[in-house]
């Protein structure tokens, strides 16, 4: 399966006043989530809005859970957006889907 997800904190962690310290920017929290994904060893890709990860259901959802927990320390709430492409028996689709798209674009250009 491939899961595309975006996770971000809101609110303030503990008693920290809003807009102070590193919690004033989401990028530090997102970096903590992406670090979890990259350390998982699963195929992944991060773009400006989502991180995609590929693997079986249990391992992917475990990584998403741990990435969400990593972000939780940066706010009193966490927002998680998740989209999944569940296609049993297929692997390498993180790059395979893009390769097929590029092939289709090349064919249209001819």
mmCIF file of N, CA, C and O in Angstrom:
data_model
loop_
_atom_site.group_PDB
_atom_site.id
_atom_site.type_symbol
_atom_site.label_atom_id
_atom_site.label_comp_id
_atom_site.label_asym_id
_atom_site.label_seq_id
_atom_site.Cartn_x
_atom_site.Cartn_y
_atom_site.Cartn_z
ATOM 1 N N UNK A 1 0.828 -1.178 0.000
ATOM 2 C CA UNK A 1 0.000 0.000 0.000
ATOM 3 C C UNK A 1 0.876 1.246 0.000
ATOM 4 O O UNK A 1 2.023 1.207 0.449
ATOM 5 N N UNK A 2 0.328 2.307 -0.522
ATOM 6 C CA UNK A 2 0.975 3.620 -0.436
ATOM 7 C C UNK A 2 0.064 4.505 0.402
ATOM 8 O O UNK A 2 -1.149 4.528 0.183
ATOM 9 N N UNK A 3 0.641 5.207 1.350
ATOM 10 C CA UNK A 3 -0.099 6.173 2.141
ATOM 11 C C UNK A 3 0.548 7.537 1.943
ATOM 12 O O UNK A 3 1.765 7.678 2.055
ATOM 13 N N UNK A 4 -0.286 8.508 1.612
ATOM 14 C CA UNK A 4 0.150 9.902 1.576
ATOM 15 C C UNK A 4 -0.452 10.559 2.808
ATOM 16 O O UNK A 4 -1.652 10.434 3.056
ATOM 17 N N UNK A 5 0.403 11.202 3.594
ATOM 18 C CA UNK A 5 -0.136 11.842 4.786
ATOM 19 C C UNK A 5 0.554 13.160 5.070
ATOM 20 O O UNK A 5 1.665 13.424 4.641
ATOM 21 N N UNK A 6 -0.191 13.980 5.793
ATOM 22 C CA UNK A 6 0.299 15.270 6.247
ATOM 23 C C UNK A 6 -0.082 15.377 7.712
ATOM 24 O O UNK A 6 -1.224 15.098 8.080
ATOM 25 N N UNK A 7 0.871 15.750 8.533
ATOM 26 C CA UNK A 7 0.613 15.865 9.962
ATOM 27 C C UNK A 7 1.186 17.187 10.450
ATOM 28 O O UNK A 7 2.281 17.586 10.041
ATOM 29 N N UNK A 8 0.412 17.891 11.273
ATOM 30 C CA UNK A 8 0.856 19.196 11.769
ATOM 31 C C UNK A 8 0.271 19.461 13.151
ATOM 32 O O UNK A 8 -0.853 19.050 13.435
ATOM 33 N N UNK A 9 1.040 20.146 13.985
ATOM 34 C CA UNK A 9 0.532 20.490 15.314
ATOM 35 C C UNK A 9 -0.302 21.764 15.260
ATOM 36 O O UNK A 9 -0.194 22.563 14.326
ATOM 37 N N UNK A 10 -1.123 21.941 16.259
ATOM 38 C CA UNK A 10 -1.791 23.224 16.483
ATOM 39 C C UNK A 10 -1.869 23.420 17.989
ATOM 40 O O UNK A 10 -1.632 22.511 18.763
ATOM 41 N N UNK A 11 -2.180 24.609 18.392
ATOM 42 C CA UNK A 11 -2.163 24.914 19.818
ATOM 43 C C UNK A 11 -0.733 25.039 20.299
ATOM 44 O O UNK A 11 0.199 25.121 19.498
ATOM 45 N N UNK A 12 -0.546 25.062 21.577
ATOM 46 C CA UNK A 12 0.795 25.195 22.132
ATOM 47 C C UNK A 12 1.096 24.011 23.038
ATOM 48 O O UNK A 12 0.214 23.500 23.712
ATOM 49 N N UNK A 13 2.353 23.576 23.043
ATOM 50 C CA UNK A 13 2.708 22.473 23.928
ATOM 51 C C UNK A 13 2.755 22.943 25.381
ATOM 52 O O UNK A 13 3.326 23.989 25.673
ATOM 53 N N UNK A 14 2.137 22.208 26.259
ATOM 54 C CA UNK A 14 2.182 22.531 27.687
ATOM 55 C C UNK A 14 1.754 23.948 27.988
ATOM 56 O O UNK A 14 0.743 24.425 27.508
ATOM 57 N N UNK A 15 2.566 24.655 28.775
ATOM 58 C CA UNK A 15 2.252 26.017 29.179
ATOM 59 C C UNK A 15 3.005 27.065 28.371
ATOM 60 O O UNK A 15 3.071 28.223 28.771
ATOM 61 N N UNK A 16 3.587 26.680 27.227
ATOM 62 C CA UNK A 16 4.350 27.619 26.413
ATOM 63 C C UNK A 16 3.414 28.623 25.762
ATOM 64 O O UNK A 16 2.438 28.241 25.126
ATOM 65 N N UNK A 17 3.677 29.923 25.906
ATOM 66 C CA UNK A 17 2.830 30.920 25.245
ATOM 67 C C UNK A 17 2.892 30.784 23.731
ATOM 68 O O UNK A 17 3.936 30.468 23.171
ATOM 69 N N UNK A 18 1.762 30.986 23.077
ATOM 70 C CA UNK A 18 1.700 30.876 21.611
ATOM 71 C C UNK A 18 2.664 31.847 20.962
ATOM 72 O O UNK A 18 2.848 32.975 21.426
ATOM 73 N N UNK A 19 3.285 31.381 19.863
ATOM 74 C CA UNK A 19 4.144 32.261 19.074
ATOM 75 C C UNK A 19 5.532 32.461 19.632
ATOM 76 O O UNK A 19 6.242 33.362 19.219
ATOM 77 N N UNK A 20 5.958 31.619 20.587
ATOM 78 C CA UNK A 20 7.298 31.774 21.139
ATOM 79 C C UNK A 20 8.126 30.537 20.866
ATOM 80 O O UNK A 20 7.592 29.432 20.759
ATOM 81 N N UNK A 21 9.415 30.695 20.736
ATOM 82 C CA UNK A 21 10.320 29.568 20.564
ATOM 83 C C UNK A 21 10.105 28.839 19.260
ATOM 84 O O UNK A 21 9.483 29.343 18.330
ATOM 85 N N UNK A 22 10.617 27.601 19.201
ATOM 86 C CA UNK A 22 10.523 26.798 17.992
ATOM 87 C C UNK A 22 9.099 26.392 17.655
ATOM 88 O O UNK A 22 8.802 26.057 16.515
ATOM 89 N N UNK A 23 8.195 26.421 18.638
ATOM 90 C CA UNK A 23 6.831 26.006 18.355
ATOM 91 C C UNK A 23 6.099 27.018 17.477
ATOM 92 O O UNK A 23 5.009 26.750 16.988
ATOM 93 N N UNK A 24 6.702 28.192 17.232
ATOM 94 C CA UNK A 24 6.074 29.206 16.398
ATOM 95 C C UNK A 24 6.067 28.811 14.930
ATOM 96 O O UNK A 24 5.356 29.392 14.143
ATOM 97 N N UNK A 25 6.843 27.814 14.536
ATOM 98 C CA UNK A 25 6.891 27.377 13.149
ATOM 99 C C UNK A 25 6.622 25.883 13.060
ATOM 100 O O UNK A 25 7.113 25.099 13.870
ATOM 101 N N UNK A 26 5.857 25.516 12.077
ATOM 102 C CA UNK A 26 5.472 24.125 11.908
ATOM 103 C C UNK A 26 6.617 23.274 11.349
ATOM 104 O O UNK A 26 6.646 22.068 11.545
ATOM 105 N N UNK A 27 7.582 23.900 10.680
ATOM 106 C CA UNK A 27 8.610 23.107 9.995
ATOM 107 C C UNK A 27 9.414 22.209 10.935
ATOM 108 O O UNK A 27 9.819 21.119 10.557
ATOM 109 N N UNK A 28 9.628 22.623 12.159
ATOM 110 C CA UNK A 28 10.373 21.791 13.102
ATOM 111 C C UNK A 28 9.573 20.529 13.450
ATOM 112 O O UNK A 28 10.125 19.429 13.511
ATOM 113 N N UNK A 29 8.282 20.692 13.642
ATOM 114 C CA UNK A 29 7.424 19.546 13.940
ATOM 115 C C UNK A 29 7.341 18.602 12.749
ATOM 116 O O UNK A 29 7.415 17.377 12.901
ATOM 117 N N UNK A 30 7.213 19.160 11.555
ATOM 118 C CA UNK A 30 7.157 18.330 10.350
ATOM 119 C C UNK A 30 8.473 17.579 10.170
ATOM 120 O O UNK A 30 8.491 16.409 9.794
ATOM 121 N N UNK A 31 9.578 18.234 10.466
ATOM 122 C CA UNK A 31 10.886 17.581 10.371
ATOM 123 C C UNK A 31 10.950 16.369 11.305
ATOM 124 O O UNK A 31 11.514 15.327 10.949
ATOM 125 N N UNK A 32 10.366 16.485 12.486
ATOM 126 C CA UNK A 32 10.350 15.360 13.425
ATOM 127 C C UNK A 32 9.570 14.182 12.839
ATOM 128 O O UNK A 32 9.983 13.025 12.978
ATOM 129 N N UNK A 33 8.469 14.469 12.152
ATOM 130 C CA UNK A 33 7.675 13.411 11.525
ATOM 131 C C UNK A 33 8.433 12.772 10.362
ATOM 132 O O UNK A 33 8.477 11.544 10.231
ATOM 133 N N UNK A 34 9.040 13.596 9.527
ATOM 134 C CA UNK A 34 9.773 13.076 8.369
ATOM 135 C C UNK A 34 10.972 12.252 8.821
ATOM 136 O O UNK A 34 11.308 11.235 8.206
ATOM 137 N N UNK A 35 11.590 12.645 9.918
ATOM 138 C CA UNK A 35 12.714 11.867 10.467
ATOM 139 C C UNK A 35 12.258 10.452 10.812
ATOM 140 O O UNK A 35 12.947 9.476 10.502
ATOM 141 N N UNK A 36 11.100 10.319 11.426
ATOM 142 C CA UNK A 36 10.551 9.004 11.759
ATOM 143 C C UNK A 36 10.341 8.189 10.485
ATOM 144 O O UNK A 36 10.698 7.005 10.417
ATOM 145 N N UNK A 37 9.781 8.824 9.469
ATOM 146 C CA UNK A 37 9.517 8.135 8.199
ATOM 147 C C UNK A 37 10.822 7.663 7.568
ATOM 148 O O UNK A 37 10.962 6.499 7.176
ATOM 149 N N UNK A 38 11.787 8.537 7.473
ATOM 150 C CA UNK A 38 13.054 8.183 6.826
ATOM 151 C C UNK A 38 13.804 7.107 7.593
ATOM 152 O O UNK A 38 14.432 6.227 6.998
ATOM 153 N N UNK A 39 13.746 7.143 8.908
ATOM 154 C CA UNK A 39 14.428 6.129 9.716
ATOM 155 C C UNK A 39 13.723 4.774 9.670
ATOM 156 O O UNK A 39 14.304 3.764 10.063
ATOM 157 N N UNK A 40 12.489 4.735 9.165
ATOM 158 C CA UNK A 40 11.740 3.477 9.091
ATOM 159 C C UNK A 40 12.340 2.513 8.074
ATOM 160 O O UNK A 40 12.142 1.302 8.176
ATOM 161 N N UNK A 41 13.058 3.047 7.091
ATOM 162 C CA UNK A 41 13.628 2.213 6.047
ATOM 163 C C UNK A 41 12.651 1.874 4.932
ATOM 164 O O UNK A 41 13.028 1.251 3.943
ATOM 165 N N UNK A 42 11.390 2.277 5.063
ATOM 166 C CA UNK A 42 10.408 2.021 4.012
ATOM 167 C C UNK A 42 10.588 3.040 2.883
ATOM 168 O O UNK A 42 11.010 4.177 3.129
ATOM 169 N N UNK A 43 10.258 2.666 1.648
ATOM 170 C CA UNK A 43 10.322 3.629 0.548
ATOM 171 C C UNK A 43 9.430 4.827 0.872
ATOM 172 O O UNK A 43 8.293 4.659 1.337
ATOM 173 N N UNK A 44 9.950 6.027 0.656
ATOM 174 C CA UNK A 44 9.177 7.226 0.980
ATOM 175 C C UNK A 44 9.590 8.385 0.091
ATOM 176 O O UNK A 44 10.651 8.365 -0.530
ATOM 177 N N UNK A 45 8.729 9.380 0.060
ATOM 178 C CA UNK A 45 8.978 10.606 -0.694
ATOM 179 C C UNK A 45 8.257 11.737 0.027
ATOM 180 O O UNK A 45 7.089 11.594 0.393
ATOM 181 N N UNK A 46 8.939 12.856 0.214
ATOM 182 C CA UNK A 46 8.323 14.015 0.835
ATOM 183 C C UNK A 46 8.272 15.155 -0.171
ATOM 184 O O UNK A 46 9.279 15.461 -0.814
ATOM 185 N N UNK A 47 7.100 15.759 -0.308
ATOM 186 C CA UNK A 47 6.925 16.932 -1.163
ATOM 187 C C UNK A 47 6.520 18.108 -0.280
ATOM 188 O O UNK A 47 6.537 18.014 0.943
ATOM 189 N N UNK A 48 6.137 19.194 -0.893
ATOM 190 C CA UNK A 48 5.827 20.403 -0.131
ATOM 191 C C UNK A 48 4.594 20.255 0.762
ATOM 192 O O UNK A 48 4.444 21.006 1.731
ATOM 193 N N UNK A 49 3.722 19.290 0.458
ATOM 194 C CA UNK A 49 2.496 19.175 1.242
ATOM 195 C C UNK A 49 2.250 17.809 1.874
ATOM 196 O O UNK A 49 1.484 17.710 2.826
ATOM 197 N N UNK A 50 2.856 16.747 1.337
ATOM 198 C CA UNK A 50 2.594 15.400 1.837
ATOM 199 C C UNK A 50 3.868 14.579 1.886
ATOM 200 O O UNK A 50 4.814 14.840 1.151
ATOM 201 N N UNK A 51 3.836 13.559 2.708
ATOM 202 C CA UNK A 51 4.863 12.520 2.694
ATOM 203 C C UNK A 51 4.163 11.237 2.289
ATOM 204 O O UNK A 51 3.089 10.912 2.799
ATOM 205 N N UNK A 52 4.776 10.527 1.345
ATOM 206 C CA UNK A 52 4.254 9.245 0.898
ATOM 207 C C UNK A 52 5.169 8.152 1.424
ATOM 208 O O UNK A 52 6.386 8.316 1.453
ATOM 209 N N UNK A 53 4.561 7.045 1.818
ATOM 210 C CA UNK A 53 5.324 5.912 2.327
ATOM 211 C C UNK A 53 4.684 4.632 1.801
ATOM 212 O O UNK A 53 3.459 4.556 1.674
ATOM 213 N N UNK A 54 5.524 3.639 1.469
ATOM 214 C CA UNK A 54 5.022 2.400 0.889
ATOM 215 C C UNK A 54 5.451 1.202 1.721
ATOM 216 O O UNK A 54 6.600 1.119 2.164
ATOM 217 N N UNK A 55 4.531 0.278 1.915
ATOM 218 C CA UNK A 55 4.813 -0.955 2.642
ATOM 219 C C UNK A 55 3.519 -1.689 2.910
ATOM 220 O O UNK A 55 2.481 -1.364 2.338
ATOM 221 N N UNK A 56 3.564 -2.685 3.794
ATOM 222 C CA UNK A 56 2.311 -3.361 4.115
ATOM 223 C C UNK A 56 1.552 -2.563 5.173
ATOM 224 O O UNK A 56 2.091 -1.654 5.789
ATOM 225 N N UNK A 57 0.288 -2.905 5.336
ATOM 226 C CA UNK A 57 -0.628 -2.141 6.188
ATOM 227 C C UNK A 57 -0.044 -1.872 7.577
ATOM 228 O O UNK A 57 0.012 -0.730 8.033
ATOM 229 N N UNK A 58 0.374 -2.924 8.266
ATOM 230 C CA UNK A 58 0.822 -2.773 9.652
ATOM 231 C C UNK A 58 2.060 -1.907 9.770
ATOM 232 O O UNK A 58 2.139 -1.041 10.651
ATOM 233 N N UNK A 59 3.041 -2.101 8.885
ATOM 234 C CA UNK A 59 4.272 -1.316 9.006
ATOM 235 C C UNK A 59 4.050 0.145 8.626
ATOM 236 O O UNK A 59 4.594 1.045 9.265
ATOM 237 N N UNK A 60 3.233 0.402 7.607
ATOM 238 C CA UNK A 60 2.962 1.787 7.207
ATOM 239 C C UNK A 60 2.186 2.522 8.297
ATOM 240 O O UNK A 60 2.530 3.643 8.674
ATOM 241 N N UNK A 61 1.154 1.877 8.817
ATOM 242 C CA UNK A 61 0.344 2.539 9.848
ATOM 243 C C UNK A 61 1.144 2.747 11.136
ATOM 244 O O UNK A 61 0.939 3.748 11.831
ATOM 245 N N UNK A 62 2.056 1.844 11.434
ATOM 246 C CA UNK A 62 2.925 2.042 12.593
ATOM 247 C C UNK A 62 3.793 3.288 12.410
ATOM 248 O O UNK A 62 3.942 4.086 13.336
ATOM 249 N N UNK A 63 4.334 3.474 11.218
ATOM 250 C CA UNK A 63 5.166 4.646 10.961
ATOM 251 C C UNK A 63 4.329 5.920 11.032
ATOM 252 O O UNK A 63 4.756 6.921 11.621
ATOM 253 N N UNK A 64 3.130 5.900 10.458
ATOM 254 C CA UNK A 64 2.250 7.075 10.523
ATOM 255 C C UNK A 64 1.926 7.406 11.982
ATOM 256 O O UNK A 64 1.961 8.571 12.391
ATOM 257 N N UNK A 65 1.651 6.383 12.771
ATOM 258 C CA UNK A 65 1.353 6.602 14.195
ATOM 259 C C UNK A 65 2.552 7.233 14.911
ATOM 260 O O UNK A 65 2.414 8.210 15.648
ATOM 261 N N UNK A 66 3.747 6.681 14.678
ATOM 262 C CA UNK A 66 4.936 7.211 15.344
ATOM 263 C C UNK A 66 5.271 8.627 14.867
ATOM 264 O O UNK A 66 5.700 9.474 15.661
ATOM 265 N N UNK A 67 5.038 8.918 13.595
ATOM 266 C CA UNK A 67 5.266 10.274 13.074
ATOM 267 C C UNK A 67 4.283 11.258 13.709
ATOM 268 O O UNK A 67 4.656 12.378 14.069
ATOM 269 N N UNK A 68 3.049 10.815 13.883
ATOM 270 C CA UNK A 68 2.036 11.658 14.525
ATOM 271 C C UNK A 68 2.402 11.914 15.985
ATOM 272 O O UNK A 68 2.286 13.040 16.483
ATOM 273 N N UNK A 69 2.879 10.897 16.662
ATOM 274 C CA UNK A 69 3.306 11.055 18.058
ATOM 275 C C UNK A 69 4.498 12.006 18.161
ATOM 276 O O UNK A 69 4.605 12.784 19.123
ATOM 277 N N UNK A 70 5.392 11.969 17.170
ATOM 278 C CA UNK A 70 6.551 12.866 17.182
ATOM 279 C C UNK A 70 6.119 14.316 17.060
ATOM 280 O O UNK A 70 6.715 15.216 17.662
ATOM 281 N N UNK A 71 5.070 14.560 16.312
ATOM 282 C CA UNK A 71 4.556 15.925 16.124
ATOM 283 C C UNK A 71 3.788 16.401 17.362
ATOM 284 O O UNK A 71 3.753 17.597 17.659
ATOM 285 N N UNK A 72 3.200 15.482 18.095
ATOM 286 C CA UNK A 72 2.359 15.837 19.243
ATOM 287 C C UNK A 72 3.090 16.663 20.296
ATOM 288 O O UNK A 72 2.466 17.471 20.986
ATOM 289 N N UNK A 73 4.394 16.511 20.402
ATOM 290 C CA UNK A 73 5.145 17.278 21.411
ATOM 291 C C UNK A 73 5.219 18.766 21.067
ATOM 292 O O UNK A 73 5.610 19.573 21.894
ATOM 293 N N UNK A 74 4.824 19.140 19.846
ATOM 294 C CA UNK A 74 4.912 20.530 19.399
ATOM 295 C C UNK A 74 3.597 21.287 19.493
ATOM 296 O O UNK A 74 3.519 22.445 19.093
ATOM 297 N N UNK A 75 2.563 20.653 20.000
ATOM 298 C CA UNK A 75 1.282 21.341 20.126
ATOM 299 C C UNK A 75 0.346 20.596 21.047
ATOM 300 O O UNK A 75 0.612 19.471 21.458
ATOM 301 N N UNK A 76 -0.766 21.217 21.350
ATOM 302 C CA UNK A 76 -1.758 20.577 22.214
ATOM 303 C C UNK A 76 -2.736 19.740 21.397
ATOM 304 O O UNK A 76 -3.518 18.973 21.953
ATOM 305 N N UNK A 77 -2.687 19.889 20.057
ATOM 306 C CA UNK A 77 -3.518 19.111 19.145
ATOM 307 C C UNK A 77 -2.680 18.734 17.932
ATOM 308 O O UNK A 77 -1.704 19.403 17.614
ATOM 309 N N UNK A 78 -3.102 17.685 17.236
ATOM 310 C CA UNK A 78 -2.430 17.264 16.012
ATOM 311 C C UNK A 78 -3.483 17.045 14.931
ATOM 312 O O UNK A 78 -4.517 16.421 15.184
ATOM 313 N N UNK A 79 -3.214 17.570 13.751
ATOM 314 C CA UNK A 79 -4.068 17.348 12.592
ATOM 315 C C UNK A 79 -3.380 16.342 11.683
ATOM 316 O O UNK A 79 -2.209 16.507 11.339
ATOM 317 N N UNK A 80 -4.104 15.289 11.295
ATOM 318 C CA UNK A 80 -3.573 14.259 10.410
ATOM 319 C C UNK A 80 -4.502 14.108 9.222
ATOM 320 O O UNK A 80 -5.695 13.865 9.382
ATOM 321 N N UNK A 81 -3.947 14.260 8.021
ATOM 322 C CA UNK A 81 -4.674 14.006 6.773
ATOM 323 C C UNK A 81 -4.011 12.797 6.136
ATOM 324 O O UNK A 81 -2.788 12.777 5.989
ATOM 325 N N UNK A 82 -4.813 11.796 5.754
ATOM 326 C CA UNK A 82 -4.248 10.555 5.238
ATOM 327 C C UNK A 82 -5.059 10.066 4.045
ATOM 328 O O UNK A 82 -6.282 10.074 4.069
ATOM 329 N N UNK A 83 -4.348 9.647 3.004
ATOM 330 C CA UNK A 83 -4.970 9.029 1.839
ATOM 331 C C UNK A 83 -4.193 7.760 1.538
ATOM 332 O O UNK A 83 -2.958 7.766 1.530
ATOM 333 N N UNK A 84 -4.907 6.655 1.284
ATOM 334 C CA UNK A 84 -4.240 5.380 1.058
ATOM 335 C C UNK A 84 -4.647 4.764 -0.278
ATOM 336 O O UNK A 84 -5.801 4.845 -0.683
ATOM 337 N N UNK A 85 -3.671 4.161 -0.949
ATOM 338 C CA UNK A 85 -3.891 3.351 -2.143
ATOM 339 C C UNK A 85 -3.549 1.924 -1.744
ATOM 340 O O UNK A 85 -2.379 1.572 -1.599
ATOM 341 N N UNK A 86 -4.571 1.125 -1.519
ATOM 342 C CA UNK A 86 -4.393 -0.235 -1.029
ATOM 343 C C UNK A 86 -4.516 -1.182 -2.220
ATOM 344 O O UNK A 86 -5.599 -1.349 -2.777
ATOM 345 N N UNK A 87 -3.390 -1.755 -2.612
ATOM 346 C CA UNK A 87 -3.347 -2.619 -3.793
ATOM 347 C C UNK A 87 -2.505 -3.853 -3.464
ATOM 348 O O UNK A 87 -1.300 -3.889 -3.728
ATOM 349 N N UNK A 88 -3.137 -4.871 -2.884
ATOM 350 C CA UNK A 88 -2.400 -6.076 -2.477
ATOM 351 C C UNK A 88 -1.615 -6.697 -3.636
ATOM 352 O O UNK A 88 -2.075 -6.715 -4.779
ATOM 353 N N UNK A 89 -0.428 -7.194 -3.308
ATOM 354 C CA UNK A 89 0.389 -7.887 -4.286
ATOM 355 C C UNK A 89 1.255 -6.992 -5.148
ATOM 356 O O UNK A 89 1.983 -7.485 -6.002
ATOM 357 N N UNK A 90 1.199 -5.704 -4.951
ATOM 358 C CA UNK A 90 2.004 -4.778 -5.743
ATOM 359 C C UNK A 90 3.028 -4.080 -4.845
ATOM 360 O O UNK A 90 2.692 -3.615 -3.764
ATOM 361 N N UNK A 91 4.247 -4.017 -5.309
ATOM 362 C CA UNK A 91 5.298 -3.287 -4.619
ATOM 363 C C UNK A 91 5.989 -2.385 -5.633
ATOM 364 O O UNK A 91 5.808 -2.542 -6.843
ATOM 365 N N UNK A 92 6.761 -1.442 -5.162
ATOM 366 C CA UNK A 92 7.479 -0.538 -6.054
ATOM 367 C C UNK A 92 6.574 0.479 -6.728
ATOM 368 O O UNK A 92 6.965 1.122 -7.702
ATOM 369 N N UNK A 93 5.386 0.651 -6.211
ATOM 370 C CA UNK A 93 4.431 1.557 -6.836
ATOM 371 C C UNK A 93 4.711 3.030 -6.553
ATOM 372 O O UNK A 93 4.247 3.894 -7.273
ATOM 373 N N UNK A 94 5.481 3.310 -5.509
ATOM 374 C CA UNK A 94 5.820 4.697 -5.207
ATOM 375 C C UNK A 94 6.528 5.336 -6.399
ATOM 376 O O UNK A 94 6.232 6.465 -6.771
ATOM 377 N N UNK A 95 7.411 4.591 -7.035
ATOM 378 C CA UNK A 95 8.080 5.091 -8.240
ATOM 379 C C UNK A 95 7.411 4.568 -9.507
ATOM 380 O O UNK A 95 7.418 5.237 -10.546
ATOM 381 N N UNK A 96 6.803 3.392 -9.447
ATOM 382 C CA UNK A 96 6.176 2.793 -10.617
ATOM 383 C C UNK A 96 5.028 3.612 -11.180
ATOM 384 O O UNK A 96 4.881 3.754 -12.399
ATOM 385 N N UNK A 97 4.211 4.170 -10.310
ATOM 386 C CA UNK A 97 3.086 4.991 -10.763
ATOM 387 C C UNK A 97 3.584 6.232 -11.502
ATOM 388 O O UNK A 97 3.031 6.622 -12.528
ATOM 389 N N UNK A 98 4.638 6.825 -10.983
ATOM 390 C CA UNK A 98 5.200 8.027 -11.621
ATOM 391 C C UNK A 98 5.826 7.659 -12.964
ATOM 392 O O UNK A 98 5.655 8.382 -13.951
ATOM 393 N N UNK A 99 6.514 6.529 -13.043
ATOM 394 C CA UNK A 99 7.130 6.096 -14.300
ATOM 395 C C UNK A 99 6.064 5.857 -15.371
ATOM 396 O O UNK A 99 6.244 6.247 -16.533
ATOM 397 N N UNK A 100 4.949 5.241 -14.986
ATOM 398 C CA UNK A 100 3.872 5.017 -15.956
ATOM 399 C C UNK A 100 3.248 6.332 -16.407
ATOM 400 O O UNK A 100 2.910 6.502 -17.577
ATOM 401 N N UNK A 101 3.119 7.280 -15.508
ATOM 402 C CA UNK A 101 2.606 8.602 -15.871
ATOM 403 C C UNK A 101 3.534 9.287 -16.862
ATOM 404 O O UNK A 101 3.090 9.833 -17.883
ATOM 405 N N UNK A 102 4.836 9.255 -16.585
ATOM 406 C CA UNK A 102 5.811 9.876 -17.495
ATOM 407 C C UNK A 102 5.771 9.214 -18.870
ATOM 408 O O UNK A 102 5.859 9.894 -19.895
ATOM 409 N N UNK A 103 5.611 7.889 -18.902
ATOM 410 C CA UNK A 103 5.490 7.177 -20.175
ATOM 411 C C UNK A 103 4.260 7.615 -20.942
ATOM 412 O O UNK A 103 4.291 7.799 -22.164
ATOM 413 N N UNK A 104 3.139 7.786 -20.235
ATOM 414 C CA UNK A 104 1.913 8.249 -20.877
ATOM 415 C C UNK A 104 2.075 9.667 -21.411
ATOM 416 O O UNK A 104 1.590 9.992 -22.505
ATOM 417 N N UNK A 105 2.756 10.517 -20.666
ATOM 418 C CA UNK A 105 3.002 11.895 -21.140
ATOM 419 C C UNK A 105 3.888 11.886 -22.387
ATOM 420 O O UNK A 105 3.636 12.645 -23.333
ATOM 421 N N UNK A 106 4.908 11.041 -22.376
ATOM 422 C CA UNK A 106 5.781 10.931 -23.558
ATOM 423 C C UNK A 106 4.981 10.476 -24.774
ATOM 424 O O UNK A 106 5.177 10.979 -25.883
ATOM 425 N N UNK A 107 4.086 9.507 -24.568
ATOM 426 C CA UNK A 107 3.272 8.998 -25.671
ATOM 427 C C UNK A 107 2.355 10.086 -26.225
ATOM 428 O O UNK A 107 2.127 10.162 -27.438
ATOM 429 N N UNK A 108 1.825 10.924 -25.359
ATOM 430 C CA UNK A 108 0.951 12.019 -25.806
ATOM 431 C C UNK A 108 1.727 13.084 -26.595
ATOM 432 O O UNK A 108 1.158 13.764 -27.445
ATOM 433 N N UNK A 109 3.005 13.220 -26.279
ATOM 434 C CA UNK A 109 3.827 14.230 -26.940
ATOM 435 C C UNK A 109 4.228 13.813 -28.348
ATOM 436 O O UNK A 109 4.658 14.643 -29.140
ATOM 437 N N UNK A 110 4.116 12.538 -28.662
ATOM 438 C CA UNK A 110 4.525 12.040 -29.992
ATOM 439 C C UNK A 110 3.513 12.350 -31.059
ATOM 440 O O UNK A 110 2.411 12.559 -30.926
#
